[in-house]
Amino acid sequence: MFNKFTRNILLTPFLIWAGLFIFVPLIFIVWYGVTDYDGNFSLGNIGLIFERGYLDALKLSVELALISTVACLLLAYPLCLILTERQRDNTTIISLLFILPLWMNSLLSTMAWQTILEHNGIINQFMKLLDLPTFHMINTEGAIVLGMVYNFLPYMVLPLFISLSKIDRSILEAAQDLGANSWQKFFRVILPLTLPGAISGITMVFIPALTTFVISALLGGGKLLLIGNIIEQEFTFQYDWHVGCALSVILMIFIILNMLLTTAFDPMKEAGDEH
Amino acid sequence: MKRELIHLENIAKSFGNLLVLDEIDLSIYESEFITLLGPSGCGKTTMLRIIGGFEMPDTGRVIFDGKDITNLPPNRRPINTVFQKYSLFSHMNVEENISFGPKIAGKSADYIRDKVKYALKLVNLEGYEKHDVTRLSGGQQQRIAIARAVVNEPKVLLLDEPLSALDLKLRRNMRRELVRINKETGITFIFVTHDQEEALSMSDRVVVMNQGYIQQVGTPENVYNEPENAFVADFIGDSNIIDGVMVRDKVVRIFGREYPCVDSGFPEECPVDVQIRPEDIKLAAPLEGAFNGVVTRVVFWGMSYDINVEADGFEWLVQSTTGRTVGEKVSLHVAPENIQIMSKPQSEDEEVAKDN
């Protein structure tokens, strides 16, 4: 479409942006991470991750992010399957329903969950009203997972919905025609054809879930620390940029690993393409 | 007569307010090649989908081999489909596509390997097991779609306009192939098309449909030579359709003149549609034939000429191997056995021909 020269000119603003605001800060983070206060090279900050508190936070972060991602996947598939069945009638309303939660500030919606789950929150007050036993919900791992699923589900639903609606109806009819029942149709045809969508969904849920500190701070009550909370503390309370950056670098390594792993499982480079 | 395999019993189907099929009654026999022919929107594809189990009829039943299968889902019918868009599984290679059905049926690996080989041989694509289906040509994809269906040894194969996406030469070739596969496997073929040439050249029987009704069922020769109504006559091949009146048995009045024909059984003075095929009209010198006229247009088609002749205020279409010149005075001659008498429809859509 464009010749090489105009293409380069058009690319320049982005390249400048990327260099100044992505690449340079990244170098700073890595540089802070591998130096000490005196500016000498040191792996001591990175090595801190093997100390108990940090390692536990990292383990808990990976664990909860994984659970949330799986939960999103399990919720999104049936939802998208039902929606694509009905898609023909009202696609716009459905897309709006997916995107609407994204318009709401995630901090606000997480605080709303706080008031719902609190000891004297909406659920427990309702239980008391009926003279039923109350639950301990806030400040648990379950509450954090709930917050993550609530906030990140749209990021799973969208790519999955798109890749599902790309599958021609006659492909599904062909599977049924050849004897497949609904489960066989799902596992042998729908799942493999929507894998690219699922993989981008997994990435889009897993990474924010792994790095979040707002959800864990509000729904974990400062008792359950995720790696995101620790990094935040290093910067805002300890003023130790070196440790904070070192932990960020480690987190980045995990994210890159996740992306490498998911692309390795991707059987096709193009999503659900039939031709 | 052959054994009846499928019986459609008084089937009707609407989508919303739109009636797509009505009063469908049809017997389909074992191993035959039957074609559902009609213009788009005539209900032929819906009828195929009802047989396949992809649509439920509003009323009526689908009887398969004596059993009512109206409510059986597609995966439990001994019927397979070749879809218009081939609908191959793009995430599987040729072998995996073909073995999809047998694998689900729980067949052994040895059996599947042999069957895939046999199916590929049947469609002339031996050795293509490991090929990527998305890299195959349209014709090859269509063959794989046929192999994928036939490998399950269905009693019936449904083909939904399977040749429409192929180019002319490939289409001709595939016609012969499909007839061969039908004869070789003994599977009943139910073929849907809007192409009358396809229907006539491949089928044992043709079901002509229009506006959701069956217009006529018969052999290709039968529906071509003895159409039961003006729609069939007009849809299949070219026709001159003239308003006429049956004077008595074997005599019809066209343009005020009594003319001998071979049909009988109509009431006296009954208005009828008279059909004469353009290739059945002989051009003769003026006054020699029954109708005198003037040549108004000549089109050369290679094999023959299409010649328009105006006579008695009617524009006749004549096909002849010898050309004429515009303005030439000619007369038309038709042998009595080439005059086809058809009863007039009661209303335009609701003419339902009887199964014969």
XYZ file of C-alpha atoms in Angstrom:
631
model
C 0.000 0.000 0.000
C 2.729 2.444 0.962
C 6.248 2.509 -0.395
C 9.121 1.940 1.955
C 9.875 5.613 2.468
C 6.344 6.714 3.437
C 6.023 3.622 5.578
C 9.090 4.616 7.535
C 7.820 8.154 7.954
C 4.455 6.914 9.188
C 6.147 4.565 11.618
C 8.444 7.208 13.109
C 6.015 8.701 15.687
C 5.320 5.259 17.091
C 8.979 4.313 17.135
C 9.832 7.502 19.038
C 6.985 6.824 21.462
C 7.992 3.214 21.951
C 11.622 4.131 22.445
C 10.980 6.907 24.960
C 8.162 5.400 26.956
C 8.571 1.665 26.627
C 12.140 0.759 25.833
C 13.997 3.359 27.944
C 11.903 2.735 31.099
C 12.443 -0.990 30.605
C 16.194 -0.453 30.570
C 15.886 1.618 33.746
C 13.917 -1.096 35.481
C 16.418 -3.782 34.536
C 19.307 -1.513 35.449
C 17.804 -0.682 38.874
C 17.057 -4.345 39.376
C 20.641 -5.486 38.961
C 22.398 -2.692 40.858
C 22.619 -1.763 44.560
C 22.426 1.651 46.261
C 25.935 2.515 45.283
C 25.256 1.797 41.636
C 27.390 -1.349 41.615
C 26.289 -4.437 39.728
C 24.597 -6.910 42.065
C 22.237 -9.847 41.807
C 21.373 -9.481 45.491
C 17.996 -7.873 44.813
C 17.006 -10.543 42.336
C 18.173 -13.167 44.810
C 15.717 -11.772 47.385
C 12.945 -13.611 45.578
C 14.197 -16.826 47.200
C 13.488 -15.407 50.629
C 10.323 -16.672 52.232
C 7.995 -13.691 52.091
C 8.732 -12.886 48.495
C 8.650 -16.461 47.264
C 5.322 -17.088 48.998
C 3.832 -13.981 47.406
C 5.031 -15.058 43.981
C 3.698 -18.575 44.473
C 0.328 -17.272 45.645
C 0.174 -14.837 42.704
C 0.836 -17.566 40.131
C -1.610 -19.878 41.869
C -4.473 -17.386 42.051
C -3.834 -16.118 38.528
C -3.965 -19.694 37.230
C -7.172 -20.468 39.132
C -8.788 -17.257 37.861
C -7.735 -17.974 34.283
C -9.178 -21.492 34.401
C -12.367 -20.169 36.007
C -12.711 -17.543 33.264
C -12.167 -20.213 30.619
C -14.784 -22.490 32.156
C -17.285 -19.646 32.412
C -16.572 -18.128 29.001
C -16.910 -21.256 26.841
C -20.522 -22.145 27.680
C -21.450 -18.464 27.614
C -19.932 -17.925 24.172
C -21.395 -21.169 22.820
C -24.883 -20.087 23.824
C -24.350 -16.561 22.548
C -23.078 -17.656 19.123
C -26.114 -19.923 18.786
C -28.346 -16.884 19.205
C -25.920 -14.489 17.631
C -27.867 -14.169 14.409
C -30.620 -12.173 16.102
C -28.897 -9.538 18.220
C -25.144 -9.358 17.957
C -24.862 -5.731 19.002
C -26.731 -6.147 22.290
C -24.547 -9.098 23.146
C -21.291 -7.320 22.307
C -22.479 -4.380 24.389
C -23.091 -6.684 27.344
C -19.483 -7.844 27.107
C -18.037 -4.410 26.799
C -20.284 -2.636 29.322
C -18.440 -3.961 32.412
C -15.235 -2.608 30.901
C -16.651 0.913 30.987
C -16.987 0.752 34.762
C -13.877 1.679 36.701
C -12.378 -1.559 37.979
C -11.437 0.089 41.282
C -15.076 0.999 41.818
C -16.417 -2.417 40.977
C -13.845 -4.052 43.241
C -14.843 -1.766 46.092
C -18.415 -2.732 45.439
C -17.441 -6.365 45.902
C -15.809 -5.351 49.164
C -19.095 -4.059 50.518
C -20.888 -7.154 49.334
C -18.451 -9.623 50.908
C -17.621 -7.812 54.185
C -18.425 -9.276 57.587
C -21.249 -6.784 57.827
C -21.679 -6.672 54.089
C -24.773 -7.197 52.033
C -24.646 -11.006 51.949
C -24.070 -11.456 55.659
C -26.713 -8.883 56.620
C -29.161 -10.765 54.474
C -28.194 -14.026 56.184
C -28.617 -12.416 59.614
C -32.021 -11.172 58.588
C -33.032 -14.769 57.958
C -31.290 -15.958 61.149
C -28.858 -18.003 59.123
C -25.140 -18.449 59.862
C -22.887 -15.802 58.311
C -19.849 -16.460 56.131
C -16.276 -15.337 56.315
C -15.696 -14.179 52.766
C -13.634 -11.018 52.665
C -9.826 -11.292 52.921
C -9.737 -14.825 51.564
C -8.100 -16.256 48.483
C -11.587 -16.985 47.184
C -12.524 -13.307 47.409
C -9.433 -12.328 45.412
C -10.197 -14.957 42.752
C -13.777 -13.707 42.580
C -12.525 -10.148 42.072
C -10.123 -11.261 39.356
C -12.741 -13.311 37.501
C -15.236 -10.472 37.734
C -12.766 -7.923 36.372
C -11.055 -10.006 33.723
C -13.855 -12.229 32.358
C -14.654 -9.850 29.458
C -11.063 -10.232 28.243
C -11.641 -13.980 27.957
C -15.129 -13.709 26.471
C -14.261 -11.303 23.684
C -11.518 -13.240 21.853
C -13.373 -16.506 22.435
C -16.633 -15.098 21.092
C -14.892 -13.765 18.011
C -13.158 -17.026 17.204
C -16.355 -19.009 17.861
C -18.450 -16.840 15.585
C -15.897 -17.376 12.824
C -16.709 -21.087 12.683
C -19.141 -21.728 9.849
C -22.357 -23.319 11.026
C -22.063 -26.016 8.375
C -18.781 -27.224 9.943
C -20.673 -27.988 13.138
C -23.460 -29.601 11.163
C -20.858 -31.718 9.362
C -19.535 -32.966 12.708
C -23.040 -33.851 13.826
C -23.786 -35.414 10.453
C -20.759 -37.687 10.876
C -22.124 -39.008 14.153
C -20.675 -36.658 16.755
C -22.835 -35.917 19.786
C -22.624 -32.502 21.467
C -19.587 -33.383 23.611
C -17.689 -34.948 20.735
C -18.560 -31.963 18.579
C -17.142 -29.646 21.231
C -13.924 -31.511 21.981
C -13.053 -32.594 18.430
C -14.145 -29.590 16.412
C -15.074 -26.486 18.427
C -12.227 -26.629 20.931
C -9.409 -27.102 18.384
C -10.855 -24.431 16.103
C -11.221 -21.881 18.918
C -7.864 -22.637 20.540
C -6.258 -19.463 19.140
C -9.061 -17.394 20.706
C -8.767 -19.260 23.983
C -5.018 -18.703 24.013
C -5.290 -14.954 23.542
C -7.989 -14.989 26.242
C -5.699 -16.893 28.591
C -2.895 -14.400 28.034
C -5.208 -11.449 28.478
C -6.529 -12.772 31.782
C -3.429 -14.390 33.218
C -1.107 -11.385 32.885
C -3.305 -8.763 34.607
C -4.270 -11.344 37.218
C -0.629 -12.059 37.917
C 0.314 -8.401 38.285
C -2.765 -6.959 40.011
C -2.394 -5.246 43.347
C -5.706 -3.381 43.560
C -7.904 -6.456 43.743
C -5.722 -8.190 46.307
C -5.403 -5.017 48.373
C -9.163 -4.456 48.517
C -10.413 -8.029 48.739
C -7.361 -9.528 50.472
C -7.341 -6.859 53.167
C -3.553 -6.540 53.239
C -3.259 -9.989 54.772
C -2.848 -11.868 51.547
C 0.010 -10.306 49.665
C 0.476 -10.917 45.998
C 3.686 -10.089 44.184
C 1.981 -6.960 42.867
C 1.345 -5.739 46.412
C 4.943 -6.372 47.412
C 6.246 -4.401 44.443
C 3.843 -1.600 45.275
C 5.075 -1.559 48.894
C 8.706 -1.492 47.831
C 8.046 1.628 45.815
C 5.540 3.508 48.003
C 6.517 2.516 51.566
C 10.064 1.173 51.542
C 11.257 3.511 48.808
C 13.509 0.686 47.682
C 13.424 1.027 43.922
C 16.126 -1.572 43.471
C 14.139 -4.382 45.099
C 10.927 -3.207 43.434
C 12.548 -3.249 40.020
C 14.193 -6.609 40.623
C 10.804 -8.115 41.490
C 9.267 -6.509 38.418
C 11.947 -8.098 36.270
C 11.146 -11.488 37.753
C 7.463 -10.939 37.094
C 8.257 -10.016 33.491
C 10.182 -13.255 33.098
C 7.081 -15.133 34.239
C 4.919 -13.270 31.745
C 7.325 -13.958 28.889
C 7.409 -17.629 29.902
C 3.619 -17.705 29.874
C 3.500 -16.203 26.395
C 6.116 -18.603 25.056
C 4.238 -21.516 26.555
C 0.862 -20.524 25.138
C 2.200 -19.829 21.644
C 3.930 -23.211 21.716
C 0.515 -24.830 22.254
C -1.056 -22.846 19.443
C -1.505 -25.366 16.618
C -2.408 -22.805 13.980
C -1.052 -19.384 13.376
C -4.306 -18.152 11.899
C -7.437 -18.247 13.977
C -10.227 -20.577 12.873
C -9.565 -20.003 9.210
C -11.276 -22.383 6.832
C -9.769 -21.489 3.520
C -40.234 -51.671 -8.299
C -37.306 -51.244 -5.970
C -37.616 -51.263 -2.212
C -38.795 -48.044 -0.599
C -36.113 -46.637 1.734
C -37.409 -43.220 2.710
C -40.950 -42.013 2.784
C -41.792 -38.367 3.358
C -45.305 -38.260 4.658
C -47.340 -35.087 4.252
C -44.533 -32.768 5.307
C -45.017 -29.032 5.791
C -42.522 -26.488 7.067
C -42.624 -22.737 7.620
C -39.990 -20.265 8.720
C -41.941 -17.564 10.494
C -44.748 -16.604 8.150
C -42.991 -18.034 5.125
C -44.296 -21.396 3.994
C -41.329 -23.240 2.485
C -42.742 -26.748 2.116
C -46.292 -27.997 1.942
C -48.059 -31.288 1.258
C -44.785 -33.066 0.545
C -45.318 -36.753 -0.087
C -42.458 -38.629 -1.654
C -41.029 -42.124 -1.780
C -37.311 -42.601 -2.264
C -36.073 -46.026 -3.281
C -32.986 -47.966 -2.347
C -29.835 -47.227 -4.396
C -31.489 -44.713 -6.698
C -30.068 -41.350 -7.721
C -32.874 -38.901 -7.086
C -32.589 -35.180 -7.715
C -34.590 -32.384 -6.113
C -34.728 -29.737 -8.821
C -36.150 -26.251 -8.637
C -35.376 -22.555 -8.591
C -33.860 -21.011 -5.475
C -36.412 -20.687 -2.699
C -38.460 -23.655 -3.890
C -37.818 -25.571 -0.663
C -35.454 -28.221 -2.046
C -32.657 -27.534 0.446
C -35.097 -27.442 3.359
C -36.422 -30.814 2.240
C -32.872 -32.182 2.199
C -32.221 -30.754 5.674
C -35.384 -32.383 6.969
C -34.183 -35.740 5.659
C -30.753 -35.096 7.238
C -32.312 -34.132 10.564
C -31.078 -30.530 10.573
C -34.619 -29.166 10.407
C -37.799 -30.455 11.995
C -40.931 -30.495 9.859
C -43.930 -28.643 11.326
C -46.207 -31.493 10.336
C -45.706 -34.875 8.758
C -43.243 -37.691 9.281
C -39.987 -38.954 7.862
C -40.076 -42.726 7.572
C -36.760 -44.486 7.102
C -36.811 -48.182 6.339
C -40.224 -48.506 7.978
C -39.198 -46.579 11.122
C -40.279 -43.069 12.044
C -37.062 -40.992 12.324
C -38.712 -37.557 12.360
C -37.326 -36.730 15.823
C -33.952 -38.438 15.503
C -30.968 -36.022 15.587
C -28.576 -36.035 12.580
C -25.834 -37.933 14.429
C -28.156 -40.888 14.930
C -29.373 -41.193 11.352
C -27.720 -43.623 8.918
C -27.481 -40.705 6.525
C -24.499 -38.540 5.608
C -24.277 -35.197 3.877
C -21.978 -33.543 1.365
C -22.306 -29.840 2.118
C -22.359 -27.079 -0.452
C -19.298 -25.405 1.040
C -17.554 -28.778 1.583
C -17.247 -27.909 5.300
C -14.047 -29.851 5.851
C -12.360 -29.627 9.245
C -9.514 -27.187 8.635
C -7.581 -28.328 11.711
C -7.285 -31.879 10.398
C -5.488 -33.387 7.409
C -7.229 -35.463 4.728
C -6.922 -38.725 6.630
C -8.199 -37.231 9.894
C -11.127 -35.661 8.081
C -12.170 -38.937 6.473
C -11.657 -40.993 9.637
C -13.736 -38.580 11.766
C -16.938 -40.609 11.338
C -15.464 -44.116 11.777
C -13.481 -42.947 14.836
C -16.634 -41.687 16.505
C -18.356 -44.930 15.607
C -15.538 -46.638 17.549
C -14.045 -48.652 14.683
C -10.610 -50.249 15.012
C -7.481 -48.526 13.706
C -6.927 -51.226 11.057
C -10.485 -50.967 9.828
C -10.224 -47.173 9.637
C -6.937 -47.278 7.725
C -8.376 -49.663 5.123
C -11.573 -47.670 4.847
C -9.790 -44.345 4.375
C -7.720 -45.949 1.636
C -10.821 -47.335 -0.034
C -12.646 -43.999 0.208
C -9.716 -42.093 -1.277
C -9.510 -44.612 -4.112
C -13.232 -44.184 -4.718
C -12.783 -40.450 -5.266
C -9.512 -40.856 -7.210
C -7.283 -39.215 -4.607
C -5.106 -42.153 -3.600
C -2.092 -41.227 -1.501
C -3.516 -37.921 -0.290
C -3.808 -39.070 3.361
C -1.353 -36.573 4.829
C -2.318 -33.569 2.725
C -3.527 -30.374 4.370
C -7.175 -29.900 3.357
C -6.866 -26.122 3.186
C -4.210 -26.447 0.465
C -6.372 -28.585 -1.846
C -8.215 -27.216 -4.867
C -11.988 -26.820 -4.783
C -12.506 -30.015 -6.783
C -10.211 -31.979 -4.497
C -11.889 -30.602 -1.385
C -15.217 -31.683 -2.811
C -13.881 -35.201 -3.371
C -12.604 -35.337 0.209
C -16.032 -34.204 1.421
C -17.585 -37.071 -0.551
C -15.014 -39.559 0.773
C -15.611 -38.343 4.343
C -19.326 -39.027 3.954
C -19.155 -42.291 1.991
C -16.607 -43.874 4.355
C -19.358 -44.254 6.969
C -21.250 -46.574 4.621
C -24.457 -44.577 4.946
C -27.676 -45.868 3.460
C -28.333 -42.456 2.020
C -26.042 -39.655 0.874
C -27.457 -36.135 0.776
C -25.746 -33.752 -1.647
C -26.595 -30.066 -1.333
C -25.641 -28.368 -4.624
C -22.179 -29.894 -4.307
C -21.016 -28.877 -7.777
C -22.105 -25.242 -7.767
C -18.723 -23.909 -6.653
C -16.736 -25.793 -9.313
C -15.859 -24.547 -12.778
C -17.698 -25.936 -15.808
C -15.190 -28.565 -16.891
C -14.667 -29.891 -13.369
C -18.415 -29.898 -12.859
C -18.966 -32.126 -15.911
C -16.278 -34.467 -14.690
C -17.717 -34.640 -11.174
C -21.164 -35.446 -12.569
C -19.820 -38.634 -14.103
C -17.886 -39.396 -10.933
C -20.943 -39.024 -8.720
C -23.005 -41.338 -10.925
C -20.172 -43.874 -10.858
C -19.893 -43.683 -7.038
C -23.656 -44.104 -6.770
C -23.594 -47.250 -8.908
C -20.418 -48.615 -7.294
C -21.508 -48.228 -3.678
C -25.248 -48.751 -4.036
C -25.829 -45.803 -1.676
C -29.039 -43.881 -2.330
C -28.121 -40.397 -3.564
C -30.436 -37.467 -2.877
C -29.065 -34.597 -4.900
C -30.206 -30.985 -4.721
C -29.663 -28.630 -7.642
C -31.172 -25.722 -9.519
C -29.349 -26.812 -12.681
C -31.730 -28.745 -14.937
C -28.890 -30.090 -17.069
C -27.283 -31.594 -13.962
C -30.593 -33.103 -12.921
C -31.370 -34.612 -16.322
C -27.910 -36.029 -16.954
C -27.322 -37.679 -13.569
C -30.591 -38.806 -12.075
C -32.670 -41.945 -12.129
C -35.594 -39.790 -11.062
C -36.146 -36.063 -10.863
C -38.407 -34.272 -8.380
C -39.329 -30.877 -9.803
C -40.241 -28.390 -7.089
C -41.586 -24.857 -7.009
C -42.808 -22.595 -4.206
C -42.679 -25.398 -1.654
C -44.712 -27.878 -3.686
C -43.671 -30.911 -5.671
C -44.646 -30.209 -9.276
C -43.728 -33.506 -10.860
C -41.788 -36.671 -10.109
C -40.449 -38.829 -12.898
C -37.504 -40.045 -14.910
C -35.497 -37.347 -16.701
C -37.098 -38.356 -20.043
C -40.474 -38.296 -18.408
C -40.273 -34.789 -16.959
C -38.673 -33.464 -20.137
C -41.018 -35.048 -22.652
C -44.213 -35.114 -20.669
C -44.236 -32.187 -18.274
C -47.408 -32.123 -16.268
C -47.727 -28.382 -16.060
C -46.420 -25.159 -17.524
C -43.919 -24.635 -14.701
C -42.175 -27.942 -15.330
C -42.254 -27.403 -19.098
C -40.778 -23.956 -18.741
C -38.205 -24.779 -16.072
C -36.775 -27.829 -17.780
C -35.405 -26.972 -21.178
C -36.874 -24.399 -23.554
C -40.553 -24.519 -24.386
C -43.231 -22.823 -26.411
C -46.233 -22.708 -24.098
C -49.477 -21.743 -25.820
C -53.015 -21.350 -24.536
C -55.183 -23.981 -26.169
C -58.534 -25.662 -25.873
C -59.063 -29.410 -25.905
C -61.817 -29.960 -28.503
C -62.164 -33.661 -27.840
C -59.767 -36.568 -27.287
C -56.686 -36.224 -29.516
C -57.756 -32.875 -30.985
C -56.590 -29.529 -29.644
C -57.439 -26.025 -30.855
C -54.525 -23.597 -31.089
C -54.922 -20.121 -32.540
C -58.395 -21.025 -33.821
C -57.225 -24.079 -35.713
C -57.884 -27.693 -34.798
C -54.790 -29.758 -34.611
C -54.220 -33.489 -34.039
C -52.387 -34.563 -30.892
C -51.968 -37.785 -28.901
C -53.367 -36.798 -25.490
C -56.781 -37.724 -24.257
C -58.814 -37.794 -21.087
C -59.547 -34.059 -20.829
C -63.147 -32.782 -20.716
C -64.460 -31.325 -23.987
C -63.777 -27.610 -24.530
C -61.363 -27.655 -21.593
C -58.753 -24.848 -21.601
C -55.233 -26.314 -21.496
C -51.575 -25.317 -21.765
C -49.992 -26.663 -24.926
C -46.260 -27.246 -24.865
C -44.094 -27.684 -27.926
C -40.313 -28.087 -27.628
C -38.329 -25.797 -29.975
C -36.349 -28.756 -31.342
C -39.603 -30.509 -32.301
C -40.658 -27.768 -34.673
C -39.679 -28.237 -38.332
C -39.329 -25.179 -40.510
C -40.839 -25.562 -43.966
C -41.545 -23.389 -46.984
C -44.490 -20.967 -46.582
C -47.942 -22.636 -46.545
C -46.463 -26.149 -46.259
C -46.718 -26.263 -42.452
C -49.539 -25.546 -40.049
C -48.595 -21.991 -39.097
C -47.178 -19.323 -41.386
C -44.796 -16.729 -40.040
C -41.743 -14.533 -40.444
C -38.263 -15.060 -38.980
C -37.577 -12.231 -36.506
C -34.304 -13.245 -34.907
C -31.523 -15.813 -35.409
C -28.887 -16.764 -32.816
C -26.117 -19.227 -33.601
C -25.138 -21.534 -30.696
C -22.533 -23.726 -32.389
C -24.511 -26.970 -32.463
C -27.695 -25.310 -33.616
C -29.545 -22.062 -34.244
C -32.218 -20.481 -32.069
C -34.724 -19.005 -34.502
C -37.620 -16.796 -33.463
C -40.615 -16.938 -35.745
C -43.610 -14.685 -35.408
C -46.824 -16.395 -36.423
C -50.401 -15.671 -35.367
C -49.104 -12.956 -33.057
C -47.084 -15.523 -31.076
C -43.322 -15.537 -30.869
C -42.273 -19.145 -31.504
C -38.853 -20.433 -30.531
C -37.479 -22.979 -32.982
C -34.195 -24.861 -32.787
C -32.711 -25.972 -36.057
C -29.372 -27.162 -37.351
C -29.784 -25.040 -40.456
C -29.802 -21.279 -40.288
C -32.388 -18.826 -41.662
C -32.277 -15.136 -42.365
C -34.298 -12.491 -40.573
C -37.384 -11.504 -42.557
C -37.633 -14.851 -44.339
C -41.161 -16.256 -44.707
C -41.495 -19.775 -43.268
C -44.100 -22.153 -41.958
C -44.018 -24.336 -38.876
C -44.733 -28.008 -38.716
C -45.126 -30.105 -35.566
C -45.757 -33.839 -35.428
C -48.829 -34.716 -33.312
C -46.761 -36.815 -30.852
C -44.635 -33.743 -30.074
C -47.580 -31.739 -28.836
C -47.800 -32.008 -25.058
C -51.123 -31.105 -23.455
C -51.070 -29.955 -19.835
C -53.935 -29.010 -17.564
C -53.944 -25.411 -16.416
C -52.976 -24.803 -12.789
C -55.829 -23.875 -10.459
C -53.731 -21.028 -9.125
C -50.189 -20.150 -9.916
C -48.505 -21.614 -6.837
C -50.796 -24.297 -5.702
C -50.572 -26.667 -8.595
C -49.425 -29.924 -7.059
C -48.624 -32.701 -9.432
C -49.332 -36.237 -8.391
C -46.619 -38.769 -7.732
C -46.439 -41.151 -10.671
